[in-house]
Coordinates of C-alpha atoms and ligand atoms in Angstrom, one line a residue:
Chain V
M1 CA -80.6 -215.5 21.9
T2 CA -77.2 -216.7 21.4
A3 CA -76.4 -215.4 18.1
A4 CA -73.1 -213.5 18.3
I5 CA -73.6 -209.7 18.0
L6 CA -69.8 -208.7 18.1
S7 CA -66.7 -210.8 18.3
L8 CA -62.6 -210.1 18.1
A9 CA -60.6 -212.7 16.3
D10 CA -56.9 -212.7 17.2
V11 CA -57.0 -209.1 17.5
S12 CA -53.5 -207.2 18.7
Y13 CA -53.1 -203.4 19.1
R14 CA -49.9 -201.7 19.7
Y15 CA -50.3 -198.0 21.0
P16 CA -48.0 -195.5 18.9
D17 CA -45.7 -195.4 21.8
G18 CA -44.6 -199.0 21.6
T19 CA -47.4 -200.6 24.4
Q20 CA -48.7 -203.7 23.3
A21 CA -52.2 -203.4 24.7
L22 CA -54.3 -206.1 23.1
N23 CA -52.5 -209.6 22.2
N24 CA -54.1 -212.0 20.5
C25 CA -57.3 -211.2 22.0
S26 CA -60.3 -213.6 21.0
L27 CA -64.1 -213.2 22.3
T28 CA -67.6 -213.4 21.6
I29 CA -70.6 -211.0 22.6
N30 CA -73.9 -212.7 22.3
R31 CA -76.9 -210.5 21.4
G32 CA -79.1 -209.7 24.3
T33 CA -76.5 -210.8 27.1
R34 CA -75.0 -209.1 30.2
T35 CA -71.0 -209.5 29.8
A36 CA -68.7 -208.5 32.7
V37 CA -65.1 -207.7 31.9
L38 CA -62.7 -208.5 34.5
G39 CA -59.0 -207.9 34.8
A40 CA -56.2 -205.8 37.0
N41 CA -55.6 -202.3 35.9
G42 CA -53.3 -202.2 32.4
A43 CA -55.0 -205.6 31.3
G44 CA -56.4 -204.0 28.4
K45 CA -59.9 -203.3 29.1
T46 CA -60.3 -200.1 27.8
T47 CA -58.3 -200.5 24.7
M48 CA -60.5 -203.7 24.0
F49 CA -63.7 -201.5 24.4
L50 CA -62.0 -198.8 22.1
H51 CA -62.0 -201.3 19.5
L52 CA -65.7 -202.4 19.8
N53 CA -66.9 -198.6 18.9
G54 CA -64.1 -198.6 16.1
I55 CA -62.1 -195.9 17.6
L56 CA -59.0 -198.2 17.4
H57 CA -58.2 -200.1 14.6
P58 CA -56.3 -203.6 15.3
S59 CA -53.0 -203.7 14.2
A60 CA -53.8 -207.5 13.5
G61 CA -56.7 -209.6 13.7
H62 CA -60.2 -208.5 13.0
L63 CA -63.7 -207.5 14.7
L64 CA -66.9 -209.1 13.5
W65 CA -70.1 -207.5 13.6
E66 CA -72.7 -210.4 13.7
A67 CA -70.7 -212.4 10.8
T68 CA -69.3 -209.7 8.7
P69 CA -66.2 -208.2 9.5
L70 CA -66.1 -204.4 10.6
D71 CA -66.0 -201.9 7.5
Y72 CA -63.7 -199.0 8.5
S73 CA -64.8 -196.8 6.0
R74 CA -66.3 -193.5 6.9
S75 CA -70.0 -194.7 6.6
G76 CA -69.4 -198.2 8.0
L77 CA -67.8 -196.5 10.9
R78 CA -71.0 -194.1 11.2
T79 CA -73.3 -197.3 11.4
L80 CA -71.1 -199.3 13.8
R81 CA -70.9 -196.3 16.2
S82 CA -74.8 -195.7 16.0
R83 CA -74.7 -199.5 16.9
V84 CA -72.3 -199.7 19.8
G85 CA -72.7 -197.0 22.5
L86 CA -69.4 -196.3 24.3
V87 CA -69.6 -195.0 28.0
F88 CA -66.1 -193.8 29.2
Q89 CA -64.9 -194.1 32.5
N90 CA -64.5 -190.4 33.5
P91 CA -67.6 -188.0 33.0
D92 CA -65.9 -184.8 33.0
S93 CA -64.1 -186.0 29.6
Q94 CA -67.0 -186.7 27.8
L95 CA -69.5 -184.2 28.8
F96 CA -69.4 -181.5 26.2
S97 CA -72.1 -179.0 27.2
A98 CA -73.1 -177.3 30.3
S99 CA -76.4 -178.1 30.0
V100 CA -77.6 -181.9 30.7
R101 CA -80.2 -181.9 27.9
E102 CA -78.1 -180.6 25.5
D103 CA -75.4 -183.1 26.1
V104 CA -77.8 -185.8 25.9
S105 CA -78.8 -184.5 22.3
F106 CA -75.4 -184.4 21.2
G107 CA -75.2 -188.1 19.8
P108 CA -78.4 -188.0 18.0
M109 CA -78.3 -184.8 16.6
N110 CA -74.8 -186.5 14.9
L111 CA -76.9 -189.2 13.8
G112 CA -78.9 -186.4 11.7
L113 CA -82.2 -186.8 13.1
T114 CA -85.0 -184.5 13.1
D115 CA -85.1 -182.1 15.9
K116 CA -88.5 -183.5 17.1
I117 CA -87.2 -187.1 17.2
V118 CA -84.0 -186.0 18.9
R119 CA -86.4 -184.0 21.4
E120 CA -88.4 -187.5 22.2
R121 CA -85.3 -189.5 22.2
V122 CA -83.5 -186.7 25.0
E123 CA -86.6 -187.2 27.5
E124 CA -87.0 -190.8 26.7
A125 CA -83.1 -191.3 27.4
L126 CA -83.3 -189.2 30.5
H127 CA -86.2 -191.0 31.8
A128 CA -84.3 -194.2 31.4
V129 CA -81.5 -193.1 33.7
G130 CA -84.1 -191.4 36.2
M131 CA -82.6 -187.7 35.4
T132 CA -85.5 -186.0 34.2
E133 CA -85.7 -184.2 37.3
S134 CA -82.2 -182.6 37.0
A135 CA -82.1 -182.2 33.7
D136 CA -82.4 -178.2 33.8
K137 CA -79.6 -178.2 36.2
P138 CA -75.9 -177.2 34.7
V139 CA -73.7 -180.1 34.3
H140 CA -71.0 -178.8 36.8
N141 CA -73.8 -178.9 39.7
L142 CA -74.4 -182.6 39.3
S143 CA -73.3 -185.0 41.5
Y144 CA -70.5 -187.3 40.1
G145 CA -73.1 -190.4 40.1
Q146 CA -75.7 -188.1 38.4
K147 CA -72.9 -187.2 35.7
K148 CA -72.7 -190.7 35.0
R149 CA -76.1 -191.2 34.3
V150 CA -76.3 -188.0 31.7
C151 CA -73.3 -189.6 30.2
I152 CA -75.0 -192.9 29.6
A153 CA -78.3 -191.1 28.9
G154 CA -76.2 -189.2 26.0
V155 CA -75.4 -192.9 24.8
L156 CA -78.9 -194.3 25.1
A157 CA -80.7 -191.7 23.1
M158 CA -78.5 -193.0 20.5
Q159 CA -80.4 -196.2 20.6
P160 CA -77.6 -198.6 20.1
E161 CA -77.9 -202.2 20.0
V162 CA -75.0 -202.8 22.3
V163 CA -74.1 -200.6 25.2
V164 CA -70.3 -200.8 26.6
L165 CA -69.5 -199.1 29.5
D166 CA -65.8 -198.7 31.1
E167 CA -65.9 -199.1 34.8
P168 CA -69.3 -197.7 35.5
M169 CA -69.2 -198.4 39.3
A170 CA -66.1 -196.7 40.1
G171 CA -66.7 -194.0 42.5
L172 CA -70.0 -194.5 43.2
D173 CA -71.3 -195.0 46.6
A174 CA -73.2 -198.3 47.9
T175 CA -76.9 -196.9 47.1
M176 CA -75.5 -195.2 43.6
Q177 CA -74.2 -198.7 42.5
E178 CA -77.7 -200.2 43.6
E179 CA -79.5 -197.6 41.4
F180 CA -77.1 -198.1 38.8
T181 CA -77.7 -202.0 38.6
A182 CA -81.2 -201.1 38.3
V183 CA -80.6 -199.3 35.1
L184 CA -78.7 -201.8 33.7
E185 CA -81.4 -204.3 34.6
R186 CA -83.8 -202.1 32.9
L187 CA -81.9 -201.8 29.6
H188 CA -81.4 -205.7 29.6
G189 CA -84.9 -206.2 30.0
A190 CA -85.4 -203.9 26.7
G191 CA -83.5 -206.3 24.9
M192 CA -79.9 -204.3 24.9
T193 CA -76.7 -206.1 24.9
I194 CA -74.7 -204.9 27.8
V195 CA -71.0 -205.2 28.3
V196 CA -69.4 -203.8 31.5
A197 CA -65.7 -203.5 32.4
T198 CA -65.6 -203.6 36.3
H199 CA -63.3 -204.8 39.1
D200 CA -66.3 -205.5 41.3
L201 CA -66.2 -209.6 41.7
D202 CA -69.8 -209.8 43.7
F203 CA -71.5 -207.3 41.0
A204 CA -70.1 -209.5 38.0
Y205 CA -70.9 -213.0 39.6
G206 CA -74.6 -211.7 40.4
W207 CA -75.1 -209.7 37.2
A208 CA -73.5 -211.3 34.3
D209 CA -74.3 -214.1 32.0
Q210 CA -70.7 -214.1 30.6
A211 CA -67.5 -213.3 32.3
I212 CA -64.4 -212.6 30.7
V213 CA -61.2 -212.1 32.5
M214 CA -58.4 -210.4 30.8
R215 CA -54.5 -210.5 31.4
S216 CA -51.9 -208.2 29.6
G217 CA -53.9 -208.2 26.5
G218 CA -55.4 -211.3 26.0
V219 CA -58.3 -213.3 27.3
L220 CA -57.3 -215.7 30.3
A221 CA -60.8 -217.3 30.8
C222 CA -64.2 -216.8 29.3
G223 CA -67.6 -218.1 30.3
S224 CA -70.2 -218.2 33.0
P225 CA -69.3 -216.4 35.7
A226 CA -69.8 -219.2 38.4
E227 CA -67.2 -221.1 36.3
V228 CA -65.1 -218.6 35.6
L229 CA -64.5 -217.0 38.7
M230 CA -64.1 -219.9 40.8
Q231 CA -61.4 -220.9 38.4
R232 CA -58.1 -221.3 40.3
D233 CA -55.8 -219.2 37.9
V234 CA -58.3 -216.6 37.7
Q235 CA -58.5 -216.1 41.2
D236 CA -54.7 -215.9 41.6
E237 CA -55.0 -213.1 38.5
L238 CA -57.7 -210.7 40.3
G239 CA -56.7 -211.9 44.0
A240 CA -60.3 -212.4 45.1
V241 CA -63.1 -214.4 44.8
P242 CA -66.9 -213.4 44.7
L243 CA -67.9 -213.4 48.8
V244 CA -71.2 -215.1 47.9
A245 CA -69.8 -218.0 45.8
E246 CA -67.0 -218.4 48.2
I247 CA -69.8 -218.5 51.2
S248 CA -71.7 -221.4 49.3
R249 CA -68.7 -223.4 48.8
Q250 CA -67.5 -223.2 52.3
L251 CA -71.0 -224.2 53.7
S252 CA -71.0 -227.1 51.1
L253 CA -67.5 -228.5 52.6
I254 CA -69.2 -228.7 56.0
G255 CA -72.3 -230.3 54.5
I256 CA -74.7 -227.7 54.1
D257 CA -75.9 -227.8 50.2
L258 CA -77.6 -224.4 49.4
R259 CA -78.4 -225.8 45.9
D260 CA -81.8 -225.2 44.6
N261 CA -82.5 -227.4 41.9
G262 CA -78.9 -227.2 41.0
Y263 CA -79.2 -223.1 41.2
L264 CA -76.5 -222.0 43.7
P265 CA -77.3 -218.1 44.9
R266 CA -75.6 -215.4 43.2
S267 CA -76.2 -212.5 45.2
K268 CA -76.1 -211.5 49.1
S269 CA -79.9 -211.4 49.4
E270 CA -80.3 -214.8 47.4
L271 CA -77.7 -216.3 49.9
L272 CA -79.5 -215.1 52.5
K273 CA -82.8 -216.6 51.7
A274 CA -81.1 -219.9 50.6
I275 CA -79.6 -220.2 54.1
S276 CA -82.9 -219.4 56.0
S277 CA -84.9 -221.8 53.7
H278 CA -81.9 -224.6 54.6
T279 CA -82.4 -223.9 58.3
R280 CA -86.1 -224.3 58.1
Q281 CA -86.0 -227.6 56.0
E282 CA -83.5 -228.9 58.8
N283 CA -85.8 -227.7 61.4
T284 CA -88.9 -229.5 60.4
P285 CA -89.0 -233.2 60.6
Chain A
M1 CA -69.9 -168.2 40.7
L2 CA -72.3 -165.7 41.4
T3 CA -73.1 -164.7 38.0
E4 CA -74.0 -168.6 37.4
L5 CA -76.1 -168.6 40.6
S6 CA -78.5 -165.6 39.4
A7 CA -78.4 -166.9 35.8
Y8 CA -79.8 -170.1 37.0
T9 CA -82.4 -169.0 39.6
N10 CA -83.6 -165.4 39.0
R11 CA -87.5 -165.2 38.4
W12 CA -87.1 -164.7 34.4
R13 CA -84.9 -168.0 33.9
R14 CA -88.1 -169.2 32.0
V15 CA -88.6 -166.3 29.9
P16 CA -87.4 -166.8 26.2
P17 CA -83.7 -165.9 25.9
A18 CA -84.4 -164.2 22.7
A19 CA -86.6 -162.0 24.6
K20 CA -84.0 -161.1 27.2
G21 CA -81.3 -160.8 24.6
L22 CA -83.5 -158.6 22.7
F23 CA -84.3 -156.0 25.7
S24 CA -80.5 -156.3 26.7
F25 CA -80.0 -155.2 23.0
C26 CA -82.4 -152.4 23.2
G27 CA -80.9 -151.1 26.5
M28 CA -77.3 -151.0 24.9
V29 CA -79.1 -148.8 21.8
A30 CA -80.9 -146.6 24.3
A31 CA -77.2 -146.1 26.2
F32 CA -75.6 -144.8 22.9
A33 CA -78.7 -142.9 22.0
A34 CA -78.9 -141.0 24.9
C35 CA -78.0 -137.7 24.6
S36 CA -77.3 -136.4 27.9
P37 CA -75.5 -138.1 30.7
R38 CA -78.9 -137.6 32.9
S39 CA -80.8 -139.8 30.3
A40 CA -78.1 -142.6 30.1
L41 CA -78.2 -142.3 33.9
L42 CA -81.9 -142.8 34.1
V43 CA -81.6 -145.8 31.0
A44 CA -79.1 -147.4 33.5
L45 CA -81.4 -146.9 36.7
L46 CA -84.2 -148.7 34.6
L47 CA -82.4 -151.4 33.6
S48 CA -80.8 -152.5 37.0
A49 CA -84.3 -152.0 38.3
A50 CA -85.4 -154.5 35.9
T51 CA -82.8 -156.9 37.1
I52 CA -83.4 -156.2 40.5
L53 CA -87.1 -155.8 40.9
G54 CA -88.1 -157.8 37.6
A55 CA -85.9 -160.7 37.7
G56 CA -85.2 -160.8 41.4
V57 CA -81.6 -160.7 41.3
P58 CA -80.8 -159.7 45.3
A59 CA -79.4 -156.0 45.1
L60 CA -76.8 -157.0 47.1
R61 CA -75.7 -159.8 45.0
Y62 CA -76.0 -157.4 41.8
L63 CA -73.5 -154.9 43.7
R64 CA -70.9 -157.3 44.4
I65 CA -71.0 -158.5 40.7
A66 CA -71.0 -154.9 39.1
T67 CA -68.1 -153.8 41.7
P68 CA -65.4 -154.5 39.8
A69 CA -66.5 -153.1 36.7
L70 CA -67.5 -150.0 38.2
L71 CA -64.0 -149.7 39.7
F72 CA -62.5 -150.0 36.3
L73 CA -65.3 -147.7 35.2
L74 CA -64.4 -145.0 37.9
A75 CA -60.6 -145.3 37.3
S76 CA -61.0 -144.8 33.3
G77 CA -63.2 -141.6 34.0
L78 CA -60.9 -140.2 36.5
S79 CA -58.0 -140.8 34.4
L80 CA -59.9 -138.8 31.6
L81 CA -60.6 -136.4 33.8
V82 CA -56.9 -135.5 35.6
S83 CA -54.2 -135.3 32.9
L84 CA -50.8 -135.4 33.7
D85 CA -48.2 -133.0 31.9
F86 CA -44.6 -134.0 32.0
G87 CA -42.0 -131.6 31.2
G88 CA -43.8 -128.7 31.7
S89 CA -42.2 -125.1 31.2
N90 CA -39.9 -125.5 34.7
G91 CA -39.5 -129.2 34.0
G92 CA -41.6 -130.7 36.4
I93 CA -44.7 -132.7 36.5
S94 CA -47.9 -131.2 36.7
A95 CA -51.5 -132.0 36.9
H96 CA -54.6 -130.2 35.8
L97 CA -58.2 -131.1 35.5
A98 CA -59.5 -131.3 32.3
G99 CA -62.4 -128.9 32.9
S100 CA -63.4 -127.9 29.4
E101 CA -63.9 -131.5 28.8
L102 CA -66.1 -132.5 31.8
S103 CA -69.4 -132.5 30.1
R104 CA -68.0 -135.1 27.3
I105 CA -66.4 -137.3 29.9
A106 CA -69.7 -137.5 32.2
Q107 CA -71.5 -138.3 29.0
V108 CA -69.0 -141.2 28.1
S109 CA -69.0 -142.6 31.7
C110 CA -72.8 -142.3 31.9
R111 CA -73.1 -144.3 28.7
S112 CA -70.6 -147.0 29.8
L113 CA -72.6 -147.3 33.0
A114 CA -75.8 -147.9 31.0
C115 CA -74.3 -150.2 28.5
L116 CA -72.8 -152.0 31.7
T117 CA -76.4 -152.6 33.3
A118 CA -77.7 -153.9 30.1
L119 CA -75.2 -156.3 29.8
L120 CA -75.8 -157.2 33.4
F121 CA -79.2 -158.1 32.7
L122 CA -78.7 -160.5 30.3
A123 CA -75.5 -162.2 32.1
L124 CA -77.8 -162.2 35.4
T125 CA -81.2 -163.6 33.9
T126 CA -79.9 -166.2 31.5
P127 CA -77.4 -169.2 31.4
L128 CA -74.6 -169.1 29.2
V129 CA -75.8 -172.2 27.4
D130 CA -79.1 -170.2 26.4
I131 CA -76.9 -167.2 25.3
V132 CA -75.1 -169.5 23.1
S133 CA -78.0 -171.2 21.6
L134 CA -79.6 -167.8 20.7
L135 CA -76.4 -166.5 19.2
R136 CA -76.4 -169.8 17.2
R137 CA -80.0 -168.6 16.0
C138 CA -78.5 -165.2 14.9
R139 CA -76.1 -167.2 12.6
L140 CA -72.9 -166.5 14.6
P141 CA -70.2 -168.9 13.3
D142 CA -70.4 -172.3 14.6
T143 CA -66.6 -172.5 15.3
L144 CA -66.8 -169.7 17.6
L145 CA -69.9 -170.9 19.4
D146 CA -68.4 -174.4 20.1
L147 CA -65.3 -172.8 21.2
M148 CA -67.5 -170.7 23.9
T149 CA -69.2 -174.0 24.7
L150 CA -65.9 -176.1 25.6
C151 CA -64.6 -173.0 27.2
Y152 CA -67.4 -172.7 29.5
R153 CA -67.4 -176.2 30.3
T154 CA -63.8 -176.6 30.5
L155 CA -63.6 -173.7 33.2
F156 CA -65.5 -175.7 35.5
V157 CA -63.4 -178.9 35.0
M158 CA -60.5 -176.9 35.3
S159 CA -61.4 -175.0 38.5
E160 CA -62.0 -178.1 39.8
A161 CA -58.4 -179.6 39.2
V162 CA -56.8 -176.5 40.4
H163 CA -59.0 -176.6 43.5
E164 CA -58.0 -180.4 44.1
T165 CA -54.3 -180.0 43.3
T166 CA -53.9 -177.1 45.7
T167 CA -55.8 -178.9 48.2
A168 CA -53.3 -181.8 47.8
Q169 CA -50.3 -179.4 47.6
S170 CA -51.3 -177.6 50.8
A171 CA -51.9 -180.6 52.5
R172 CA -48.2 -181.8 52.3
L173 CA -47.3 -178.0 53.2
G174 CA -47.1 -177.0 49.6
Y175 CA -47.7 -173.5 50.5
A176 CA -46.0 -173.1 53.9
S177 CA -43.6 -170.2 52.9
F178 CA -42.8 -168.1 50.0
R179 CA -40.1 -170.2 48.4
L180 CA -42.4 -173.4 48.7
S181 CA -45.4 -171.5 47.0
L182 CA -43.6 -170.6 44.1
R183 CA -42.5 -174.1 43.7
S184 CA -45.7 -175.4 44.4
L185 CA -47.2 -173.1 41.7
G186 CA -44.4 -174.2 39.1
G187 CA -46.1 -178.0 39.8
L188 CA -49.5 -176.6 39.5
V189 CA -48.8 -175.3 36.2
A190 CA -47.3 -178.3 35.2
N191 CA -49.8 -180.7 36.0
L192 CA -52.6 -178.6 34.9
S193 CA -51.0 -178.4 31.4
V194 CA -50.8 -182.4 31.2
Q195 CA -54.3 -182.3 32.4
V196 CA -55.4 -180.0 29.5
W197 CA -53.4 -182.2 27.1
Q198 CA -55.2 -185.4 28.3
R199 CA -58.6 -184.1 28.4
S200 CA -58.4 -182.3 25.1
Q201 CA -57.6 -186.1 23.9
A202 CA -60.5 -187.8 26.0
L203 CA -63.0 -185.1 24.7
Q204 CA -62.0 -185.8 21.1
L205 CA -62.3 -189.7 21.8
A206 CA -65.5 -189.1 23.4
A207 CA -66.9 -187.0 20.6
L208 CA -65.9 -189.9 17.9
A209 CA -67.5 -192.5 20.0
R210 CA -70.8 -190.3 19.7
N211 CA -70.5 -190.3 15.9
N212 CA -69.2 -186.8 15.8
D213 CA -67.6 -185.5 12.5
G214 CA -66.5 -181.8 13.0
A215 CA -68.9 -179.1 14.3
L216 CA -70.8 -179.7 17.8
R217 CA -74.4 -179.7 17.2
F218 CA -77.1 -179.7 20.3
L219 CA -80.7 -179.6 20.4
G220 CA -81.5 -175.7 21.7
P221 CA -83.9 -175.3 24.9
E222 CA -87.4 -175.0 24.0
Y223 CA -89.6 -172.2 25.5
P224 CA -93.2 -172.0 25.2
D225 CA -95.0 -168.8 24.5
S226 CA -91.9 -167.1 22.9
G227 CA -94.1 -164.7 21.0
R228 CA -95.8 -162.9 24.0
A229 CA -92.5 -162.5 25.6
I230 CA -90.6 -161.2 22.4
S231 CA -93.4 -158.4 21.7
G232 CA -93.1 -157.6 25.7
A233 CA -89.6 -157.0 25.3
A234 CA -89.8 -155.3 22.0
I235 CA -92.3 -152.6 23.4
S236 CA -90.1 -152.0 26.7
G237 CA -87.0 -151.9 25.1
I238 CA -88.3 -149.6 22.1
L239 CA -90.0 -147.5 25.1
L240 CA -86.5 -147.2 26.6
I241 CA -84.7 -146.2 23.5
V242 CA -87.5 -143.2 23.1
L243 CA -87.1 -142.1 26.3
A244 CA -83.4 -142.0 25.9
V245 CA -83.5 -140.0 23.1
T246 CA -86.3 -137.8 24.0
L247 CA -85.1 -136.8 27.6
P248 CA -83.0 -133.5 27.5
Ligands
LIG301 N1 -53.0 -193.7 24.8 C1 -52.1 -194.8 25.4 N2 -51.0 -194.8 24.9 C2 -50.1 -195.7 25.2 N3 -50.3 -196.7 26.1 C3 -51.6 -196.7 26.7 C4 -52.4 -195.8 26.5 N4 -53.7 -196.3 26.9 C5 -53.2 -197.5 27.6 N5 -52.1 -197.6 27.6 C6 -51.3 -199.1 27.8 O1 -52.0 -200.1 27.7 C7 -52.3 -201.2 28.3 C8 -53.8 -201.5 28.7 O2 -54.2 -200.4 29.1 P1 -56.1 -200.2 29.3 O3 -56.4 -200.8 28.1 O4 -55.9 -198.9 29.9 O5 -56.2 -201.2 30.5 P2 -57.5 -201.4 31.3 O6 -58.6 -200.6 31.2 O7 -57.4 -202.6 31.5 O8 -56.7 -200.7 33.1 C9 -51.6 -200.7 29.4 O9 -50.4 -201.0 30.0 C10 -51.5 -199.0 29.4 O10 -50.6 -198.4 30.2
LIG302 MG1 -59.3 -198.8 31.9

């Protein structure tokens, strides 16, 4: 469970135009975990993600798959990209075909699988993101949220071990975000390692096992969301705190302890439940 | 996108593209084989009937889609018919009807009309995605088909971008006067060029991330029962050709 699957060791990256996007960035992602990557715009999240999939090569430092340094040869990259699936932020810039099924088949076809297996995987992936019904529609008639799900299906159909999603929640409404969280939960349940870049502190706090906060190309803090997101410097950097955590903290200041065997509520519904069970306890003599 | 709409909603959407492609091809052969304007007209009539009555494309929509091409056809027919004579005996310009050519012109126009209806049949019953995968099976060069796929997809992405940019510009009175319109149009073109550049880069990254190493490969759509549909299309297509050839 706690075996490292992917790690960056002192990785630095400079874009051709001279922008130093990563600066001695070190972090570790464990197998089967959920990681949320936070940080202001321009902190280097996307650049870091492009390294995870071998699209960008570090100018200094190196990446490790399990314990071995990445192999940047042609075949090494093929293996890496079949293990690490990357979903970009903008769906319109990663959907190639106008047909949903065709687009999802793109990745597995590149893996050189037979038509029969590709067909099975496409259907499985569409099912996993709940897009089976819309699979015959042309891509340009889908909603933004549906396009995003097609993008994820396109990566799932390659059956990677790690799925990396760049700001998947951006531009989704509340219901779509909830559906989306459910999709992520299913993937996590199936044993997949998931890395998500997000600006949504409440989501990161409630969902992730590990939070990584980036600042100007480096890692500012890293650890369990409950610890990391309540750190002073992190709050200053992100300009906010997860609401649920803040409410629990404020309540504890006025003597209401919501802890249940040391477990603090992590989502709105857990918070409401904890508050109501607390009041019930108060009222019973 | 009326053509799009029909291609995705017509009654024959689920008929194998190979069958529809074959029928459309036979239609074109029939158009060329037709030995009189009358038989070419009949072929055109039958093909449009197949599209409207068979595939259930609304007649009005059919006309609206065909109108630009029909106008073009009319214009070229007229230009063949009337020839202008510059520098006649008295130095003026004279126009005269090409009377002797009349039957040839009628023949050419009717044939073009039949060809048009054959193409419309395919375009209005089959989504482009299916047409491309059909052409792929016909061993057309991959590069060409990849280009078609990307162009088709980009068409929609770009038309959205144009729409967004022009809306944003009009919201700030960008098209309030002729002078402003010209300025805004320039801005639109500049903005679009940058977007095309960025998008092509993003697409390339996305292709790399999904392990692509050159040709775009997709899984073609699967259609059940293609044998029957294809033989049906072949029989009716051949009948069409025979009709075109035998009719005086
Ligand atoms: N293609 C590029 N060329 C040059 N600089 C870039 C490019 N992409 C990103 N940058 C710069 O790298 C830094 C990190 O960007 P990015 O990784 O996109 O951050 P984030 O995803 O956290 O918003 C920013 O300063 C950004 O301007
Ligand atoms: Mg980013």
